Amino acid sequence: DAGVIQSPRHEVTEMGQEVTLRCKPISGHDYLFWYRQTMMRGLELLIYFNNNVPIDDSGMPEDRFSAKMPNASFSTLKIQPSEPRDSAVYFCASSLPRGEQYFGPGTRLTVT
Amino acid sequence: QKEVEQNSGPLSVPEGAIASLNCTYSDRGSQSFFWYRQYSGKSPELIMFIYSNGDKEDGRFTAQLNKASQYVSLLIRDSQPSDSATYLCAAEVSGGYNKLIFGAGTRLAVHP
């Protein structure tokens, strides 16, 4: 079975541009999580969904960040406008209820 | 502020030795705990989870949980150079519906 799929794997963009990260969870998993990882702050939860509904977005840093899950097999994380401090690795993970989370390969974002 | 604390390391052990990784958590209501392994440039990979006080063994790995002391540990027996990675401890937030808080990770180096 395919794991969590993320695209793109690498993204380099200029400050002020819009960035869209994509995630396909493991089939049958009804929880989807977006994380950001940096050396300074470690692995931080940004937002998570249950059955396509956002449950907790308290980790979203500011209004420049938004996330959607239009259906059970697709989610996006958008940054508009992007800033250099948004440079990080963004992970998507999915799980069953009260289950272990499985991570995708991540998107390495560089904003210049 | 709910936290998970880990010694950042590096923890250096010789090949064949037992590596002991430790983690404390602040949320007394946490019920589920997870250990992830992360190789440099890769995504976190789930290696163990534990819900009950005591020990749980899986191959060369043993997870230990002491809820009274709010302490979780991971033992790796017969350590191999391939075990060299960062190990992340995570605790489920009480009432958080699958929400995890991650520690900053302990870097393990196994030398031949």
CSV table of N, CA and C in Angstrom, one decimal, chain A residues 1-5 23-35 45 47-52 55 69 72 91-104, chain B residues 32 34 36 46 49 51 92 96-100 102:
chain,number,residue,atom,x,y,z
A,1,ASP,N,0.9,-1.2,0.0
A,1,ASP,CA,0.0,0.0,0.0
A,1,ASP,C,0.9,1.2,0.0
A,2,ALA,N,0.5,2.2,-0.8
A,2,ALA,CA,1.3,3.5,-0.9
A,2,ALA,C,1.2,4.2,0.5
A,3,GLY,N,2.3,4.8,0.8
A,3,GLY,CA,2.3,5.7,2.0
A,3,GLY,C,1.7,7.0,1.8
A,4,VAL,N,2.0,8.0,2.6
A,4,VAL,CA,1.5,9.3,2.4
A,4,VAL,C,2.4,9.9,1.3
A,5,ILE,N,1.7,10.6,0.4
A,5,ILE,CA,2.4,11.2,-0.8
A,5,ILE,C,2.3,12.7,-0.7
A,23,CYS,N,-0.8,17.1,-0.4
A,23,CYS,CA,-0.7,15.8,0.4
A,23,CYS,C,-1.8,14.9,0.0
A,24,LYS,N,-1.5,13.6,-0.1
A,24,LYS,CA,-2.5,12.5,-0.3
A,24,LYS,C,-2.2,11.6,0.9
A,25,PRO,N,-3.2,11.4,1.8
A,25,PRO,CA,-3.0,10.6,2.9
A,25,PRO,C,-3.1,9.1,2.6
A,26,ILE,N,-2.8,8.2,3.5
A,26,ILE,CA,-3.0,6.8,3.3
A,26,ILE,C,-4.5,6.5,3.2
A,27,SER,N,-4.8,5.7,2.2
A,27,SER,CA,-6.2,5.4,2.0
A,27,SER,C,-6.8,4.8,3.3
A,28,GLY,N,-8.0,5.3,3.7
A,28,GLY,CA,-8.7,4.8,4.9
A,28,GLY,C,-8.4,5.6,6.1
A,29,HIS,N,-7.3,6.3,6.1
A,29,HIS,CA,-7.0,7.2,7.3
A,29,HIS,C,-7.9,8.4,7.3
A,30,ASP,N,-8.5,8.7,8.4
A,30,ASP,CA,-9.4,9.8,8.4
A,30,ASP,C,-8.8,11.0,9.2
A,31,TYR,N,-7.6,10.9,9.7
A,31,TYR,CA,-6.9,12.0,10.3
A,31,TYR,C,-5.7,12.4,9.4
A,32,LEU,N,-5.6,13.8,9.2
A,32,LEU,CA,-4.5,14.3,8.4
A,32,LEU,C,-3.9,15.5,9.1
A,33,PHE,N,-2.6,15.4,9.2
A,33,PHE,CA,-1.8,16.4,9.9
A,33,PHE,C,-0.8,17.1,9.0
A,34,TRP,N,-0.6,18.4,9.3
A,34,TRP,CA,0.5,19.2,8.6
A,34,TRP,C,1.4,19.7,9.7
A,35,TYR,N,2.7,19.4,9.5
A,35,TYR,CA,3.8,19.7,10.4
A,35,TYR,C,4.8,20.6,9.7
A,45,LEU,N,3.3,21.0,15.0
A,45,LEU,CA,2.0,20.8,14.4
A,45,LEU,C,1.4,22.1,13.9
A,47,ILE,N,-1.7,22.2,11.7
A,47,ILE,CA,-3.2,22.0,11.7
A,47,ILE,C,-3.4,20.6,11.4
A,48,TYR,N,-4.6,20.1,11.9
A,48,TYR,CA,-5.0,18.8,11.6
A,48,TYR,C,-6.5,18.7,11.3
A,49,PHE,N,-6.8,17.7,10.5
A,49,PHE,CA,-8.2,17.4,10.0
A,49,PHE,C,-8.7,16.1,10.5
A,50,ASN,N,-10.0,16.0,10.7
A,50,ASN,CA,-10.6,14.7,10.9
A,50,ASN,C,-11.8,14.6,10.0
A,51,ASN,N,-11.9,13.6,9.1
A,51,ASN,CA,-12.9,13.5,8.1
A,51,ASN,C,-13.1,14.8,7.4
A,52,ASN,N,-12.0,15.3,6.9
A,52,ASN,CA,-11.9,16.5,6.1
A,52,ASN,C,-12.2,17.8,6.8
A,55,ILE,N,-9.8,20.4,12.8
A,55,ILE,CA,-10.0,20.2,14.2
A,55,ILE,C,-9.3,21.2,15.0
A,69,MET,N,-8.9,20.7,3.0
A,69,MET,CA,-9.0,19.3,2.7
A,69,MET,C,-10.4,19.1,2.0
A,72,ALA,N,-11.4,13.2,1.1
A,72,ALA,CA,-10.6,12.3,1.9
A,72,ALA,C,-9.2,12.0,1.4
A,91,PHE,N,5.9,18.6,6.6
A,91,PHE,CA,5.5,17.2,6.5
A,91,PHE,C,4.0,17.1,6.6
A,92,CYS,N,3.5,16.1,5.9
A,92,CYS,CA,2.1,15.7,6.1
A,92,CYS,C,2.1,14.3,6.7
A,93,ALA,N,1.1,14.0,7.6
A,93,ALA,CA,1.0,12.7,8.2
A,93,ALA,C,-0.4,12.3,8.2
A,94,SER,N,-0.7,11.0,8.3
A,94,SER,CA,-2.1,10.6,8.4
A,94,SER,C,-2.2,9.4,9.4
A,95,SER,N,-3.4,9.2,10.0
A,95,SER,CA,-3.6,8.2,10.9
A,95,SER,C,-5.0,7.7,11.0
A,96,LEU,N,-5.3,6.6,11.6
A,96,LEU,CA,-6.6,6.1,12.0
A,96,LEU,C,-7.0,6.8,13.3
A,97,PRO,N,-8.2,6.7,13.8
A,97,PRO,CA,-8.6,7.2,15.1
A,97,PRO,C,-7.7,6.6,16.2
A,98,ARG,N,-7.2,7.3,17.1
A,98,ARG,CA,-6.3,6.9,18.2
A,98,ARG,C,-5.2,6.0,17.7
A,99,GLY,N,-4.8,6.3,16.5
A,99,GLY,CA,-3.7,5.5,15.9
A,99,GLY,C,-2.4,6.2,15.7
A,100,GLU,N,-1.5,5.4,15.2
A,100,GLU,CA,-0.1,5.9,15.0
A,100,GLU,C,-0.1,6.8,13.7
A,101,GLN,N,0.7,7.9,13.8
A,101,GLN,CA,0.8,8.7,12.6
A,101,GLN,C,1.9,8.3,11.7
A,102,TYR,N,1.6,8.3,10.4
A,102,TYR,CA,2.6,8.0,9.4
A,102,TYR,C,2.9,9.2,8.6
A,103,PHE,N,4.2,9.5,8.4
A,103,PHE,CA,4.6,10.7,7.8
A,103,PHE,C,4.9,10.5,6.3
A,104,GLY,N,4.7,11.5,5.5
A,104,GLY,CA,5.1,11.5,4.1
A,104,GLY,C,6.6,12.0,4.0
B,32,SER,N,-0.9,8.0,25.4
B,32,SER,CA,-0.2,7.3,24.4
B,32,SER,C,1.1,8.0,24.0
B,34,PHE,N,4.9,7.7,21.7
B,34,PHE,CA,5.4,7.1,20.4
B,34,PHE,C,6.9,7.5,20.3
B,36,TYR,N,9.8,7.9,17.3
B,36,TYR,CA,10.0,7.9,15.9
B,36,TYR,C,11.5,8.0,15.6
B,46,LEU,N,7.9,5.8,12.4
B,46,LEU,CA,7.4,5.2,13.6
B,46,LEU,C,8.1,3.9,13.9
B,49,PHE,N,5.3,2.2,19.8
B,49,PHE,CA,4.3,3.0,20.6
B,49,PHE,C,4.0,2.2,21.8
B,51,TYR,N,1.2,2.3,25.4
B,51,TYR,CA,0.0,2.9,26.0
B,51,TYR,C,-0.1,2.6,27.5
B,92,GLU,N,0.7,11.9,23.2
B,92,GLU,CA,-0.6,12.4,22.7
B,92,GLU,C,-1.2,13.4,23.8
B,96,GLY,N,-6.8,15.6,23.1
B,96,GLY,CA,-6.4,16.2,21.8
B,96,GLY,C,-6.8,15.5,20.6
B,97,TYR,N,-7.5,14.3,20.7
B,97,TYR,CA,-8.0,13.6,19.6
B,97,TYR,C,-6.9,13.4,18.5
B,98,ASN,N,-5.9,12.6,18.9
B,98,ASN,CA,-4.8,12.2,18.1
B,98,ASN,C,-3.7,13.3,17.9
B,99,LYS,N,-3.8,14.4,18.6
B,99,LYS,CA,-2.8,15.4,18.5
B,99,LYS,C,-1.6,15.0,19.4
B,100,LEU,N,-0.4,15.1,18.7
B,100,LEU,CA,0.8,14.7,19.4
B,100,LEU,C,1.7,16.0,19.6
B,102,PHE,N,5.7,16.7,20.1
B,102,PHE,CA,7.0,16.0,19.9
B,102,PHE,C,8.1,16.7,20.7
